[in-house]
mmCIF file of C-alpha atoms in Angstrom:
data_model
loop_
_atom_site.group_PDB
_atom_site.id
_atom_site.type_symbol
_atom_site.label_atom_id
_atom_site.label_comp_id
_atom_site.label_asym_id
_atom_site.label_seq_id
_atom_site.Cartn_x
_atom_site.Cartn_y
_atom_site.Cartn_z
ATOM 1 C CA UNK A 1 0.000 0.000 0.000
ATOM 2 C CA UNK A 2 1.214 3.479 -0.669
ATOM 3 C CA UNK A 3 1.401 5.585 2.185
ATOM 4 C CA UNK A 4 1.061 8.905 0.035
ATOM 5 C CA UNK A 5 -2.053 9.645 -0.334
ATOM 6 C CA UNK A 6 -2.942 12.832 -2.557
ATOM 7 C CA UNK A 7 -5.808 13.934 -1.890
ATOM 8 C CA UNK A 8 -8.094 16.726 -3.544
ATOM 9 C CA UNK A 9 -10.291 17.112 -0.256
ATOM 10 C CA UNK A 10 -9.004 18.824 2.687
ATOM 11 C CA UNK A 11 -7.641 17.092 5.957
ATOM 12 C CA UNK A 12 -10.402 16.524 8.847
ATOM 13 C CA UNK A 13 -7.843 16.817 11.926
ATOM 14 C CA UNK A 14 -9.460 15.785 15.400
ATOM 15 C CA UNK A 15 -8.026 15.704 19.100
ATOM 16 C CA UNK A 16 -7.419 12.193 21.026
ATOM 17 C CA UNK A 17 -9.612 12.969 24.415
ATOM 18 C CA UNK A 18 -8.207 10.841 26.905
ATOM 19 C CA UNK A 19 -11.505 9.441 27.437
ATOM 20 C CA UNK A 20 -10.950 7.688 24.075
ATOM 21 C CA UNK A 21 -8.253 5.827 25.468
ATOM 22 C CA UNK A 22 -8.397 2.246 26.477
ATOM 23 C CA UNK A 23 -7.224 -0.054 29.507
ATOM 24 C CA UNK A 24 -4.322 -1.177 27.173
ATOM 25 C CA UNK A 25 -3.494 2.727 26.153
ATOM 26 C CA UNK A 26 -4.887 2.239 22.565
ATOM 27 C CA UNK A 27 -7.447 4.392 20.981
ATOM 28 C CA UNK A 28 -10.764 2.308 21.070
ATOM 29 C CA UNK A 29 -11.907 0.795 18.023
ATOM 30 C CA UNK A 30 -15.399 3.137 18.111
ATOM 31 C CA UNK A 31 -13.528 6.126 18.277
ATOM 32 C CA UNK A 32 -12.237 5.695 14.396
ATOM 33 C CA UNK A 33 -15.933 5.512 13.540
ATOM 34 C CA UNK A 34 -16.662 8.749 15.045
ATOM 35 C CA UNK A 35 -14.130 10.429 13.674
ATOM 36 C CA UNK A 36 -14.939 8.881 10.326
ATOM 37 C CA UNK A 37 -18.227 10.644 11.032
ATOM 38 C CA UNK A 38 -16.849 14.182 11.241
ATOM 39 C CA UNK A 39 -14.831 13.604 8.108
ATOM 40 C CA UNK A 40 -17.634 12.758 6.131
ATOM 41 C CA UNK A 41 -20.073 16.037 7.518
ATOM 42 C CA UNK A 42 -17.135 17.740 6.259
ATOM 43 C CA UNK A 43 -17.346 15.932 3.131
ATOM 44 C CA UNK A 44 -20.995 17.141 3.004
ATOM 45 C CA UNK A 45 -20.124 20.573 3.585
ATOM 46 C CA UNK A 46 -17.489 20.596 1.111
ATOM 47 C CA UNK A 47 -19.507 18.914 -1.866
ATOM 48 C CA UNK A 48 -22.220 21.403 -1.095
ATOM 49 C CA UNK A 49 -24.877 19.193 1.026
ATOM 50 C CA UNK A 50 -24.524 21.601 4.184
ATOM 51 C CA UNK A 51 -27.481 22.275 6.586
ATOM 52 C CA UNK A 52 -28.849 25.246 4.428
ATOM 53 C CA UNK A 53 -28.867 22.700 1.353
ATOM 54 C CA UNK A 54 -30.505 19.987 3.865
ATOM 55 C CA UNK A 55 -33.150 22.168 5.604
ATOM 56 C CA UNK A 56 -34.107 23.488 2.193
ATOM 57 C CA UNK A 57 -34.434 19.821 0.481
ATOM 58 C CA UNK A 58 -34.248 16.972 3.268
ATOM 59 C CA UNK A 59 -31.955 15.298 1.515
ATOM 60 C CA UNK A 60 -29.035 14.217 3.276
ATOM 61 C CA UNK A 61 -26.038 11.103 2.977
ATOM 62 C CA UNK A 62 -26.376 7.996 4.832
ATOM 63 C CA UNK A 63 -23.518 5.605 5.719
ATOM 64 C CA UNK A 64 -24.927 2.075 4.269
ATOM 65 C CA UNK A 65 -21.475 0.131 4.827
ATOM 66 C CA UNK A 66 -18.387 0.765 6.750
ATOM 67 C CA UNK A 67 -15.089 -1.526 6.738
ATOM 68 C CA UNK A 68 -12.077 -0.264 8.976
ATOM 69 C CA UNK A 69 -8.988 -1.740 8.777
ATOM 70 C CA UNK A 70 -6.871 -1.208 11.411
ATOM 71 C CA UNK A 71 -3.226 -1.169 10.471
ATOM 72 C CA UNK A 72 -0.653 0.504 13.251
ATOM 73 C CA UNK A 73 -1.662 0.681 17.224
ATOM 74 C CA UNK A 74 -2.690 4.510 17.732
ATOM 75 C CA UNK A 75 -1.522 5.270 21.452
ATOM 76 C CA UNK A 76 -2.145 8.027 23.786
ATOM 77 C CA UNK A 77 -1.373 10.534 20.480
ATOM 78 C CA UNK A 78 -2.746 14.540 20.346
ATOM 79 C CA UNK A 79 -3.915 13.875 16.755
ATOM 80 C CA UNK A 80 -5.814 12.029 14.575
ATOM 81 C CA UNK A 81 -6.729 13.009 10.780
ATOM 82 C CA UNK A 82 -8.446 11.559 8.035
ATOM 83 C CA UNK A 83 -7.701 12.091 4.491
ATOM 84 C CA UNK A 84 -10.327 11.084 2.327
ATOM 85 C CA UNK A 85 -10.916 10.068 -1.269
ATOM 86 C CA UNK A 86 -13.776 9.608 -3.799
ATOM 87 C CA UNK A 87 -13.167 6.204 -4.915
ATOM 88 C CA UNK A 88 -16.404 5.978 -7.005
ATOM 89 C CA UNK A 89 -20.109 7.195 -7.147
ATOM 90 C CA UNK A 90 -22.754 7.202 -9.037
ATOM 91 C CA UNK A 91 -26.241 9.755 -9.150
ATOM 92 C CA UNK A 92 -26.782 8.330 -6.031
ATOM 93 C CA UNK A 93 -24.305 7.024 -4.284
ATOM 94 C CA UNK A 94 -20.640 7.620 -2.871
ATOM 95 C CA UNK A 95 -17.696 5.279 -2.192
ATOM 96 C CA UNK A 96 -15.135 6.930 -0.338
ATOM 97 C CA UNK A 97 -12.149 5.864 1.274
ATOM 98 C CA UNK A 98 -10.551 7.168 4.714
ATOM 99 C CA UNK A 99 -7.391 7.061 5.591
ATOM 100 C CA UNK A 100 -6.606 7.875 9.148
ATOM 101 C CA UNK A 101 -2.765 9.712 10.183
ATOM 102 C CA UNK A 102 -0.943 10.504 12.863
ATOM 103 C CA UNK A 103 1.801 12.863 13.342
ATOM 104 C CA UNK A 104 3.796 10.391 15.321
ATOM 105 C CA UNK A 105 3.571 7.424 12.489
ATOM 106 C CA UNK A 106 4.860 7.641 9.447
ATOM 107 C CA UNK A 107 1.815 5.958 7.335
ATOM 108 C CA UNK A 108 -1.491 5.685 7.931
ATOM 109 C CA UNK A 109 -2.741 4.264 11.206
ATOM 110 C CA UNK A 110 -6.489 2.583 9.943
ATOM 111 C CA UNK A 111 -8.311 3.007 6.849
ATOM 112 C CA UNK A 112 -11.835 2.681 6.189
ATOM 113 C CA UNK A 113 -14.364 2.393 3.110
ATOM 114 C CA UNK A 114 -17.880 3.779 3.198
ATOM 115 C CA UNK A 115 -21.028 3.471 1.273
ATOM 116 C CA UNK A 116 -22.947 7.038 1.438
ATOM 117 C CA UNK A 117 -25.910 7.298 -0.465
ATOM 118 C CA UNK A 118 -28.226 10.493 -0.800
ATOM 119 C CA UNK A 119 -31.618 10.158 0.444
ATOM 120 C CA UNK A 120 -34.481 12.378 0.851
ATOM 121 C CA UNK A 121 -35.793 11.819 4.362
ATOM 122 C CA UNK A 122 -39.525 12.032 4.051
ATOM 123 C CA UNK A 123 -42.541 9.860 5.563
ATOM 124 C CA UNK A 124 -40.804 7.017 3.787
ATOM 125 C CA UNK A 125 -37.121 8.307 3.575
ATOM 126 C CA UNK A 126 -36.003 7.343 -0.470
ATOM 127 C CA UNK A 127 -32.826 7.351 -2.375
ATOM 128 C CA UNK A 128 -32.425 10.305 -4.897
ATOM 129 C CA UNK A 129 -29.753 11.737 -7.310
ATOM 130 C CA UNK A 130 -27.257 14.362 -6.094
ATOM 131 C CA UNK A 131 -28.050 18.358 -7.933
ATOM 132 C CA UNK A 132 -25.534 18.466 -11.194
ATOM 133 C CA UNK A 133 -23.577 20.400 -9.231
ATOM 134 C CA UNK A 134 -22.370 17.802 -6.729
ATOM 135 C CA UNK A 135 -22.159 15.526 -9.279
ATOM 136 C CA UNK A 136 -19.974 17.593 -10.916
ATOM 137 C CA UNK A 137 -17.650 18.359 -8.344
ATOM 138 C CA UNK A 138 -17.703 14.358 -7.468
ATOM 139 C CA UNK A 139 -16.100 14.076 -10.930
ATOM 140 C CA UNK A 140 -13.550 16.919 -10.051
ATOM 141 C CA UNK A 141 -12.430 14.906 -6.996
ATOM 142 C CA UNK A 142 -12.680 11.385 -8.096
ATOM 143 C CA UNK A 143 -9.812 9.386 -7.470
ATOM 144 C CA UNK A 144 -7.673 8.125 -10.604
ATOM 145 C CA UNK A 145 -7.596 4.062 -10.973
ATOM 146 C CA UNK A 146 -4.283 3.891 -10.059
ATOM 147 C CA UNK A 147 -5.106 6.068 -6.445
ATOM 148 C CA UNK A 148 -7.758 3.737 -5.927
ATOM 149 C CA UNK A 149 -6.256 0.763 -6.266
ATOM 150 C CA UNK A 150 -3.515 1.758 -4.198
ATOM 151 C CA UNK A 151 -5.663 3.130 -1.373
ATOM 152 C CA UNK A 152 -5.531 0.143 0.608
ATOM 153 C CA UNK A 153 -6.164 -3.090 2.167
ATOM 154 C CA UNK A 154 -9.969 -4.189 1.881
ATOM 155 C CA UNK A 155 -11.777 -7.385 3.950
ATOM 156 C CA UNK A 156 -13.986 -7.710 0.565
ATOM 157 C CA UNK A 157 -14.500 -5.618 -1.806
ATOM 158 C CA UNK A 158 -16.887 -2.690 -1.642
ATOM 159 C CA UNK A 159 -17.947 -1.619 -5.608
ATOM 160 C CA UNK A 160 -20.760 0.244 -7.108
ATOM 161 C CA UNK A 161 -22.638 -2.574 -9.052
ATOM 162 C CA UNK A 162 -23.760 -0.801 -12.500
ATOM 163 C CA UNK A 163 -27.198 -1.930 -13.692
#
């Protein structure tokens, strides 16, 4: 796996709180989930689907599938970040990867793939397709083939399946 990782989206950057920290001094395996969480309302914000875009159309991304791998033991350290990457999508759908950092190892700590898809949250909430203009800057920021196959290790493989 490389450990560069170039990515077009900016760096989430969170704080170990030492409540995070377990009875063998490692960051507990929910916390990477969390902070997975804050990258991706980032993610949101940055592609456009903020609160003002939510209140106005109650559409919003949820996480179908999440795989962590956990790769390096992530201590009693001040940081944690998560630089992501648009491995795919669709008009409806996002696969993203995560890679999580440290400033105190050299390559990434944990990295995760996600399933987002857009839904409109009504009585029955629905899947819909993202505005052109998401979709558009989805294609701005989509990972290369070589970047995605070199993003990293993977339990099974989580793909788009094109009807």
């Amino acid at each position: 796996m490389s450990t560069t990782l170039v990515s077009k989206l900016p760096v989430y950057r969170a704080a170990i709180e030492p409540h995070w920290i377990d009875f063998n001094k490692h960051l507990r395996d929910a916390y990477y989930g969390l902070v997975a969480s804050y990258a991706m309302d980032e993610l949101m914000d940055y592609l456009g689907l903020d609160a003002a875009y939510r209140e106005l159309t109650r559409c919003t991304l949820y996480t179908l599938e999440m795989h962590l791998h956990y790769l390096h033991e992530v201590k009693d350290s001040v940081d944690l970040g998560v630089a992501s990457l648009i491995l795919d999508f669709d008009h409806k759908r996002i696969h993203l990867g995560c890679r999580f950092i440290c400033s105190r190892i050299s390559e990434p700590v944990a990295t995760a793939e996600v399933m987002l898809l857009h839904v409109h949250q009504g009585d029955k909430p629905a899947a819909k397709r993202f505005p052109d203009a998401v979709l558009e800057k989805l294609e701005a920021l989509k990972a290369t083939s070589a970047e995605s196959e070199a993003f990293g290790p993977g339990s099974r493989k989580i793909e788009l399946k094109r009807r």
